[in-house]
């Protein structure tokens, strides 16, 4: 029943709900009273629907259905098409006549070459193509901030699909990973303004691409629409044949680091004092982001307050340390294999101490600070000491843990003075 139903759907595939609706329409006269009873574990469905789901899993193991489809998509494999009495639909023979720099809107592309009109990744069931759409300006709200050419112009970084939660290799992302095996070309378009005759975005064709065979993609962090950090997939695509590279399409991040990188960046005392004053007078989100403050996995209001408090604590500490004649820096570091750089809070050049600041002395924050310091330590000078900066002393057992790990503890005593509870300046 499943094979017959899928063979009657476009491309031999469909969402679970649509497949079940089609099955019911085709075979409803065969259902028994027991088939129509709801199972205990799924009271909103009929028994036959529940059994169909288990049969689908058996068919995947038997090779009749594609295993690379997402849990919500049921799709025939080549073997499944044969058992169903048909053959795998062959793509249309429409020739690809677009060249780099040409534009083609989504609606016309869908009519000519297949694929849906919406979404960033659109595999076609009627032509051997996977269409990719990049629009960094619009994608920023979903954390798509990596897209673009690397500095050497031989790799295009492309963020995978999935607007919330960690991105996974399934559906559109799977189509990119498997495009060579599936015999599909990756066709990349970038948004470039709007069409003169409509409100549709103009889509400029950059060329055909292929996923890098040695390093197809890397994992990176990006915020979702609520500002919560998540893991996203950043594909590394290489052009095949002619391609278009424009200055506005260069990635703001760059390609993956092939080795550990660390660069010391100066923090001038005069800038610190001005920054501390500006935070107290007018704490804006832009200022806090520019300061590289971390965020918390809490509500947006609490998150903003946590960021503000951490930024203020860090800046006051920098002013205090500068008044003690200390030369301050912070490090921009990038581990091998990473795309985006990380920024440390404060590095005391004279004392060789790396400080990590937290807005509160909770167990979660102290644990996070320990992990960050241990991560940074392998990337900063090897003789560096580590210390945590907090507004109040943490629990006694956490102080003991820091002492055991050899990590210093600095606590704010007054608005302009700080004390060392563990370690020394």
Short mmCIF file of C-alpha atoms in Angstrom, two decimals:
data_model
loop_
_atom_site.label_atom_id
_atom_site.label_comp_id
_atom_site.label_asym_id
_atom_site.label_seq_id
_atom_site.Cartn_x
_atom_site.Cartn_y
_atom_site.Cartn_z
CA UNK A 1 0.00 0.00 0.00
CA UNK A 2 2.78 2.43 0.89
CA UNK A 3 4.70 1.75 -2.32
CA UNK A 4 1.60 2.12 -4.48
CA UNK A 5 0.62 5.36 -2.77
CA UNK A 6 4.10 6.91 -3.07
CA UNK A 7 4.34 5.89 -6.73
CA UNK A 8 1.24 8.00 -7.34
CA UNK A 9 2.72 11.11 -5.71
CA UNK A 10 4.93 13.63 -7.56
CA UNK A 11 8.53 12.45 -7.42
CA UNK A 12 7.53 9.39 -5.39
CA UNK A 13 7.77 11.33 -2.13
CA UNK A 14 5.61 13.25 0.31
CA UNK A 15 5.20 14.34 3.89
CA UNK A 16 3.91 11.64 6.26
CA UNK A 17 0.56 13.36 6.71
CA UNK A 18 0.03 13.74 2.95
CA UNK A 19 1.03 10.13 2.31
CA UNK A 20 -1.44 8.87 4.92
CA UNK A 21 -4.23 11.03 3.47
CA UNK A 22 -3.50 9.61 0.01
CA UNK A 23 -3.42 6.06 1.40
CA UNK A 24 -6.77 6.54 3.10
CA UNK A 25 -8.30 7.90 -0.09
CA UNK A 26 -6.97 4.95 -2.09
CA UNK A 27 -7.63 2.09 0.35
CA UNK A 28 -10.35 3.28 2.73
CA UNK A 29 -12.75 0.55 1.59
CA UNK A 30 -10.27 -2.06 2.87
CA UNK A 31 -10.04 -0.80 6.46
CA UNK A 32 -11.58 -3.02 9.14
CA UNK A 33 -13.14 -1.86 12.39
CA UNK A 34 -9.90 -2.77 14.18
CA UNK A 35 -7.87 -0.79 11.61
CA UNK A 36 -9.87 2.32 12.44
CA UNK A 37 -9.52 2.00 16.22
CA UNK A 38 -6.93 4.37 17.79
CA UNK A 39 -3.80 2.81 19.35
CA UNK A 40 -3.11 3.61 23.01
CA UNK A 41 0.16 5.39 22.23
CA UNK A 42 -1.41 7.56 19.47
CA UNK A 43 -5.05 8.19 20.43
CA UNK A 44 -5.45 10.80 17.67
CA UNK A 45 -4.66 8.31 14.87
CA UNK A 46 -6.06 5.05 13.56
CA UNK A 47 -4.33 1.69 14.02
CA UNK A 48 -3.55 1.44 10.31
CA UNK A 49 -1.65 4.76 10.42
CA UNK A 50 0.49 3.55 13.31
CA UNK A 51 1.25 0.28 11.52
CA UNK A 52 2.13 2.19 8.36
CA UNK A 53 4.80 4.11 10.26
CA UNK A 54 6.43 0.88 11.45
CA UNK A 55 6.18 -0.61 7.97
CA UNK A 56 7.86 2.48 6.57
CA UNK A 57 10.86 1.86 8.87
CA UNK A 58 11.05 -1.77 7.70
CA UNK A 59 11.00 -0.61 4.08
CA UNK A 60 13.86 1.79 4.76
CA UNK A 61 15.92 -1.10 6.14
CA UNK A 62 15.00 -3.18 3.08
CA UNK A 63 16.12 -0.40 0.76
CA UNK A 64 12.66 0.27 -0.69
CA UNK A 65 12.45 3.76 0.79
CA UNK A 66 15.22 6.32 0.97
CA UNK A 67 16.99 6.38 4.35
CA UNK A 68 18.27 9.94 3.89
CA UNK A 69 14.84 11.52 3.99
CA UNK A 70 13.89 13.43 7.11
CA UNK A 71 11.57 11.69 9.64
CA UNK A 72 8.67 13.67 8.17
CA UNK A 73 9.31 12.71 4.51
CA UNK A 74 8.58 9.33 2.94
CA UNK A 75 10.33 8.77 -0.42
CA UNK A 76 10.75 5.84 -2.80
CA UNK A 77 14.24 4.59 -3.60
CA UNK A 78 15.16 3.24 -7.03
CA UNK A 79 14.42 -0.30 -5.75
CA UNK A 80 11.09 0.92 -4.41
CA UNK A 81 10.13 2.28 -7.81
CA UNK A 82 10.86 -1.10 -9.40
CA UNK A 83 8.80 -3.02 -6.82
CA UNK A 84 5.96 -0.53 -7.25
CA UNK A 85 5.90 -1.47 -10.93
CA UNK A 86 7.45 1.66 -12.34
CA UNK A 87 10.82 3.23 -12.87
CA UNK A 88 12.58 6.15 -11.29
CA UNK A 89 11.32 9.35 -12.94
CA UNK A 90 13.97 10.75 -15.21
CA UNK A 91 14.74 14.47 -15.00
CA UNK A 92 13.58 16.70 -17.81
CA UNK A 93 16.01 17.44 -20.59
CA UNK A 94 15.64 21.22 -20.31
CA UNK A 95 19.13 22.59 -20.89
CA UNK A 96 20.68 24.97 -18.40
CA UNK A 97 21.28 28.20 -20.29
CA UNK A 98 21.92 30.67 -17.47
CA UNK A 99 25.41 32.13 -17.17
CA UNK A 100 27.11 33.76 -14.16
CA UNK A 101 25.69 37.24 -13.70
CA UNK A 102 22.31 36.44 -15.24
CA UNK A 103 19.23 36.81 -13.06
CA UNK A 104 16.20 34.54 -12.80
CA UNK A 105 13.40 34.96 -10.29
CA UNK A 106 12.20 32.06 -8.20
CA UNK A 107 8.86 31.65 -9.94
CA UNK A 108 10.39 31.39 -13.41
CA UNK A 109 13.11 29.08 -12.15
CA UNK A 110 10.51 26.77 -10.57
CA UNK A 111 8.53 26.64 -13.80
CA UNK A 112 11.57 25.95 -15.96
CA UNK A 113 13.67 23.70 -13.75
CA UNK A 114 11.46 22.60 -10.84
CA UNK A 115 11.90 23.02 -7.11
CA UNK A 116 9.75 25.02 -4.72
CA UNK A 117 9.67 28.80 -4.80
CA UNK A 118 10.33 29.38 -1.09
CA UNK A 119 13.24 28.42 1.11
CA UNK A 120 17.00 28.66 0.87
CA UNK A 121 17.66 25.12 -0.43
CA UNK A 122 15.41 23.74 -3.16
CA UNK A 123 16.14 20.29 -4.63
CA UNK A 124 14.36 19.73 -7.94
CA UNK A 125 12.55 16.50 -8.81
CA UNK A 126 12.25 17.48 -12.49
CA UNK A 127 15.84 18.52 -13.25
CA UNK A 128 19.23 17.38 -11.92
CA UNK A 129 19.73 20.47 -9.77
CA UNK A 130 19.70 21.72 -6.21
CA UNK A 131 19.03 25.45 -6.07
CA UNK A 132 20.68 27.47 -3.30
CA UNK A 133 19.65 31.00 -2.36
CA UNK A 134 21.82 33.31 -0.26
CA UNK A 135 20.57 36.57 1.20
CA UNK A 136 22.85 37.58 4.12
CA UNK A 137 20.95 40.81 4.82
CA UNK A 138 17.63 39.01 5.33
CA UNK A 139 19.26 35.95 6.86
CA UNK A 140 20.85 37.76 9.79
CA UNK A 141 17.68 37.39 11.87
CA UNK A 142 18.11 33.61 11.62
CA UNK A 143 21.83 33.64 12.33
CA UNK A 144 22.89 33.25 8.67
CA UNK A 145 25.93 35.50 9.00
CA UNK A 146 28.61 33.37 7.36
CA UNK A 147 27.53 33.38 3.72
CA UNK A 148 29.93 34.63 1.08
CA UNK A 149 33.25 34.12 -0.67
CA UNK A 150 36.34 33.50 1.42
CA UNK A 151 39.25 35.89 1.04
CA UNK A 152 41.01 33.69 -1.52
CA UNK A 153 37.87 33.55 -3.71
CA UNK A 154 37.99 29.80 -4.10
CA UNK A 155 35.38 28.77 -1.48
CA UNK A 156 31.85 30.07 -0.97
CA UNK A 157 30.53 29.63 2.57
CA UNK A 158 26.84 28.78 2.72
CA UNK A 159 24.78 28.38 5.90
CA UNK A 160 22.46 25.37 5.95
CA UNK A 161 18.72 25.39 6.53
CA UNK A 162 16.92 25.33 9.90
CA UNK A 163 15.73 28.52 11.57
CA UNK A 164 15.56 27.35 15.18
CA UNK A 165 17.48 24.78 17.21
CA UNK A 166 20.63 23.00 16.09
CA UNK A 167 20.76 22.39 12.36
CA UNK A 168 20.95 18.77 11.23
CA UNK A 169 22.01 17.00 8.05
CA UNK A 170 18.59 16.21 6.65
CA UNK A 171 16.17 17.36 3.94
CA UNK A 172 17.81 20.34 2.14
CA UNK A 173 21.12 20.00 3.99
CA UNK A 174 21.17 16.33 3.03
CA UNK A 175 20.54 17.26 -0.60
CA UNK A 176 23.72 19.39 -0.57
CA UNK A 177 25.82 16.68 1.08
CA UNK A 178 24.62 14.00 -1.37
CA UNK A 179 24.41 16.10 -4.54
CA UNK A 180 27.41 14.42 -6.22
CA UNK A 181 26.12 10.90 -5.49
CA UNK A 182 22.63 11.93 -6.64
CA UNK A 183 24.04 13.41 -9.86
CA UNK A 184 22.77 16.93 -9.11
CA UNK A 185 24.42 20.28 -9.70
CA UNK A 186 24.40 22.98 -7.02
CA UNK A 187 23.13 26.23 -8.58
CA UNK A 188 23.83 29.25 -6.39
CA UNK A 189 21.87 32.51 -6.46
CA UNK A 190 22.29 35.65 -4.35
CA UNK A 191 19.65 38.27 -3.66
CA UNK A 192 20.37 41.64 -5.28
CA UNK A 193 17.66 44.24 -4.75
CA UNK A 194 14.18 43.95 -6.21
CA UNK A 195 12.82 43.45 -9.68
CA UNK A 196 11.71 46.62 -11.43
CA UNK A 197 8.25 45.27 -12.26
CA UNK A 198 7.37 43.56 -8.96
CA UNK A 199 8.18 43.32 -5.25
CA UNK A 200 10.04 40.03 -5.80
CA UNK A 201 13.73 39.98 -5.02
CA UNK A 202 16.13 39.90 -7.93
CA UNK A 203 18.18 36.68 -7.86
CA UNK A 204 21.61 36.79 -9.51
CA UNK A 205 23.16 33.50 -10.60
CA UNK A 206 26.76 33.04 -9.41
CA UNK A 207 27.39 29.72 -11.11
CA UNK A 208 27.52 25.97 -10.54
CA UNK A 209 29.19 24.72 -7.37
CA UNK A 210 30.29 21.47 -5.80
CA UNK A 211 30.70 20.67 -2.15
CA UNK A 212 34.33 20.49 -1.06
CA UNK A 213 35.37 16.83 -1.01
CA UNK A 214 37.92 17.14 1.81
CA UNK A 215 35.97 19.38 4.18
CA UNK A 216 32.31 19.54 3.07
CA UNK A 217 31.10 21.61 6.02
CA UNK A 218 31.96 22.80 9.50
CA UNK A 219 29.91 23.50 12.59
CA UNK A 220 29.64 27.06 13.87
CA UNK A 221 27.56 28.98 16.41
CA UNK A 222 24.88 31.50 15.47
CA UNK A 223 21.93 33.04 17.29
CA UNK A 224 18.36 32.21 16.35
CA UNK A 225 15.50 34.72 16.20
CA UNK A 226 15.40 34.87 20.03
CA UNK A 227 19.13 35.50 20.30
CA UNK A 228 19.80 31.98 21.64
CA UNK A 229 23.04 30.44 20.38
CA UNK A 230 22.75 27.22 18.42
CA UNK A 231 24.89 25.04 16.18
CA UNK A 232 24.58 25.70 12.45
CA UNK A 233 26.05 23.95 9.42
CA UNK A 234 28.32 26.05 7.19
CA UNK A 235 28.94 24.36 3.84
CA UNK A 236 32.15 24.95 1.88
CA UNK A 237 31.31 25.15 -1.82
CA UNK A 238 33.79 25.33 -4.71
CA UNK A 239 32.88 26.71 -8.15
CA UNK A 240 32.68 24.43 -11.17
CA UNK A 241 33.60 26.20 -14.38
CA UNK A 242 32.77 29.89 -14.85
CA UNK A 243 31.53 31.83 -11.83
CA UNK A 244 30.82 35.37 -10.66
CA UNK A 245 32.61 36.88 -7.69
CA UNK A 246 31.48 40.34 -6.59
CA UNK A 247 32.92 42.43 -3.72
CA UNK A 248 29.51 42.57 -2.02
CA UNK A 249 29.38 38.78 -1.88
CA UNK A 250 32.54 38.33 0.23
CA UNK A 251 32.00 36.69 3.62
CA UNK A 252 32.56 38.87 6.67
CA UNK A 253 34.08 35.85 8.43
CA UNK A 254 36.46 34.17 6.02
CA UNK A 255 37.28 30.50 5.61
CA UNK A 256 38.19 27.86 8.15
CA UNK A 257 41.45 28.30 10.05
CA UNK A 258 43.98 25.61 9.15
CA UNK A 259 45.88 26.14 12.39
CA UNK A 260 45.40 27.79 15.76
CA UNK A 261 45.38 31.58 15.50
CA UNK A 262 45.71 34.17 18.27
CA UNK A 263 46.06 37.91 17.85
CA UNK A 264 46.54 40.36 20.71
CA UNK A 265 44.39 43.48 20.44
CA UNK A 266 45.17 46.61 22.45
CA UNK A 267 42.66 48.12 24.86
CA UNK A 268 43.65 51.70 25.60
CA UNK A 269 43.01 53.09 29.13
CA UNK A 270 41.39 56.27 27.75
CA UNK A 271 38.97 54.19 25.73
CA UNK A 272 38.20 52.10 28.79
CA UNK A 273 37.24 55.08 30.90
CA UNK A 274 35.05 56.47 28.15
CA UNK A 275 33.44 53.08 27.68
CA UNK A 276 32.72 52.70 31.39
CA UNK A 277 31.06 56.11 31.47
CA UNK A 278 29.02 55.42 28.35
CA UNK A 279 27.69 52.15 29.76
CA UNK A 280 26.44 53.88 32.90
CA UNK A 281 24.90 56.77 30.93
CA UNK A 282 23.44 54.87 27.99
CA UNK A 283 23.75 51.10 27.77
CA UNK A 284 22.86 50.14 24.21
CA UNK A 285 22.77 46.75 22.58
CA UNK A 286 25.30 47.83 19.95
CA UNK A 287 27.83 48.83 22.59
CA UNK A 288 27.43 45.54 24.40
CA UNK A 289 27.78 43.48 21.26
CA UNK A 290 30.87 45.45 20.30
CA UNK A 291 32.34 44.59 23.67
CA UNK A 292 32.08 40.90 22.84
CA UNK A 293 29.95 40.08 25.89
CA UNK A 294 28.48 36.59 26.07
CA UNK A 295 24.76 35.88 26.23
CA UNK A 296 22.72 33.59 28.45
CA UNK A 297 20.14 30.97 27.50
CA UNK A 298 17.32 32.84 29.21
CA UNK A 299 14.52 35.23 28.23
CA UNK A 300 15.49 38.19 26.00
CA UNK A 301 14.86 40.69 28.84
CA UNK A 302 16.99 38.79 31.35
CA UNK A 303 19.59 38.14 28.66
CA UNK A 304 19.93 41.85 27.88
CA UNK A 305 20.28 42.68 31.55
CA UNK A 306 22.92 39.95 32.02
CA UNK A 307 24.92 41.25 29.09
CA UNK A 308 24.72 44.83 30.38
CA UNK A 309 25.92 43.85 33.85
CA UNK A 310 28.79 41.74 32.53
CA UNK A 311 29.93 44.51 30.17
CA UNK A 312 29.85 47.08 32.98
CA UNK A 313 31.78 44.79 35.33
CA UNK A 314 34.43 44.11 32.68
CA UNK A 315 34.89 47.75 31.80
CA UNK A 316 35.18 48.87 35.43
CA UNK A 317 37.82 46.18 35.96
CA UNK A 318 39.74 47.38 32.93
CA UNK A 319 39.68 50.95 34.25
CA UNK A 320 40.90 49.73 37.67
CA UNK A 321 43.70 47.66 36.16
CA UNK A 322 44.78 50.57 33.94
CA UNK A 323 44.97 52.81 37.01
CA UNK A 324 47.39 50.27 38.50
CA UNK A 325 49.71 50.77 35.55
CA UNK A 326 48.83 47.49 33.87
CA UNK A 327 49.08 47.03 30.11
CA UNK A 328 45.84 45.45 28.97
CA UNK A 329 45.00 43.51 25.86
CA UNK A 330 42.43 41.03 24.75
CA UNK A 331 42.97 38.15 22.36
CA UNK A 332 41.08 37.33 19.21
CA UNK A 333 41.55 33.57 18.88
CA UNK A 334 40.43 31.00 16.34
CA UNK A 335 41.05 27.29 16.85
CA UNK A 336 42.07 25.19 13.87
CA UNK A 337 38.98 24.11 11.95
CA UNK A 338 36.84 27.00 13.20
CA UNK A 339 35.33 29.76 11.08
CA UNK A 340 34.36 32.48 13.54
CA UNK A 341 36.91 34.03 15.94
CA UNK A 342 36.48 34.13 19.72
CA UNK A 343 37.30 37.12 21.91
CA UNK A 344 38.71 36.93 25.43
CA UNK A 345 37.66 39.47 28.07
CA UNK A 346 40.86 40.94 29.57
CA UNK A 347 44.49 39.90 29.27
CA UNK A 348 47.07 41.48 31.60
CA UNK A 349 50.30 41.64 29.62
CA UNK A 350 52.44 42.52 32.67
CA UNK A 351 51.06 39.82 34.95
CA UNK A 352 50.42 37.28 32.16
CA UNK A 353 46.88 36.70 33.46
CA UNK A 354 43.80 35.91 31.37
CA UNK A 355 40.55 37.04 33.02
CA UNK A 356 37.06 35.77 32.21
CA UNK A 357 34.19 37.91 33.54
CA UNK A 358 30.70 36.79 34.53
CA UNK A 359 27.75 38.98 35.50
CA UNK A 360 26.77 36.74 38.43
CA UNK A 361 28.53 34.28 40.73
CA UNK A 362 26.11 31.40 40.15
CA UNK A 363 27.31 27.84 39.78
CA UNK A 364 26.37 27.85 36.11
CA UNK A 365 28.39 30.99 35.44
CA UNK A 366 31.45 29.78 37.33
CA UNK A 367 31.37 26.47 35.48
CA UNK A 368 31.06 28.28 32.17
CA UNK A 369 33.96 30.59 33.02
CA UNK A 370 36.17 27.61 33.91
CA UNK A 371 35.38 25.96 30.58
CA UNK A 372 36.06 29.14 28.61
CA UNK A 373 39.38 29.72 30.34
CA UNK A 374 40.53 26.16 29.70
CA UNK A 375 39.50 26.54 26.06
CA UNK A 376 41.37 29.84 25.66
CA UNK A 377 44.49 28.67 27.50
CA UNK A 378 45.64 26.48 24.60
CA UNK A 379 45.52 29.51 22.31
CA UNK A 380 47.16 32.27 24.38
CA UNK A 381 50.78 32.38 25.63
CA UNK A 382 51.58 29.09 27.33
CA UNK A 383 52.79 30.69 30.57
CA UNK A 384 49.50 32.53 31.12
CA UNK A 385 47.66 32.27 34.42
CA UNK A 386 43.88 32.08 34.59
CA UNK A 387 41.40 34.01 36.73
CA UNK A 388 37.64 34.55 37.00
CA UNK A 389 36.12 37.98 37.55
CA UNK A 390 32.74 38.12 39.36
CA UNK A 391 30.75 40.78 41.26
CA UNK A 392 30.42 38.75 44.50
CA UNK A 393 32.16 35.67 45.96
CA UNK A 394 30.70 32.34 44.74
CA UNK A 395 29.83 29.38 46.99
CA UNK A 396 32.63 28.02 49.17
CA UNK A 397 32.83 24.71 47.28
CA UNK A 398 33.28 26.60 44.00
CA UNK A 399 36.09 28.66 45.54
CA UNK A 400 37.70 25.39 46.61
CA UNK A 401 37.28 24.03 43.08
CA UNK A 402 38.96 27.10 41.59
CA UNK A 403 41.84 26.77 44.04
CA UNK A 404 42.21 23.10 43.15
CA UNK A 405 42.35 23.98 39.44
CA UNK A 406 44.83 26.79 40.02
CA UNK A 407 42.41 29.43 38.74
CA UNK A 408 42.42 32.82 40.42
CA UNK A 409 39.32 34.62 41.70
CA UNK A 410 38.77 38.39 41.55
CA UNK A 411 35.73 39.99 43.19
CA UNK A 412 34.45 43.55 42.91
CA UNK A 413 34.82 45.20 46.35
CA UNK A 414 33.45 48.64 45.45
CA UNK A 415 32.42 50.35 42.23
CA UNK A 416 36.05 51.20 41.49
CA UNK A 417 38.07 48.61 43.44
CA UNK A 418 38.62 44.88 43.06
CA UNK A 419 40.08 42.26 45.44
CA UNK A 420 41.91 39.00 44.75
CA UNK A 421 40.41 36.11 46.73
CA UNK A 422 42.60 33.55 44.97
CA UNK A 423 45.83 34.31 43.16
CA UNK A 424 47.40 37.74 42.87
CA UNK A 425 47.70 40.62 40.45
#
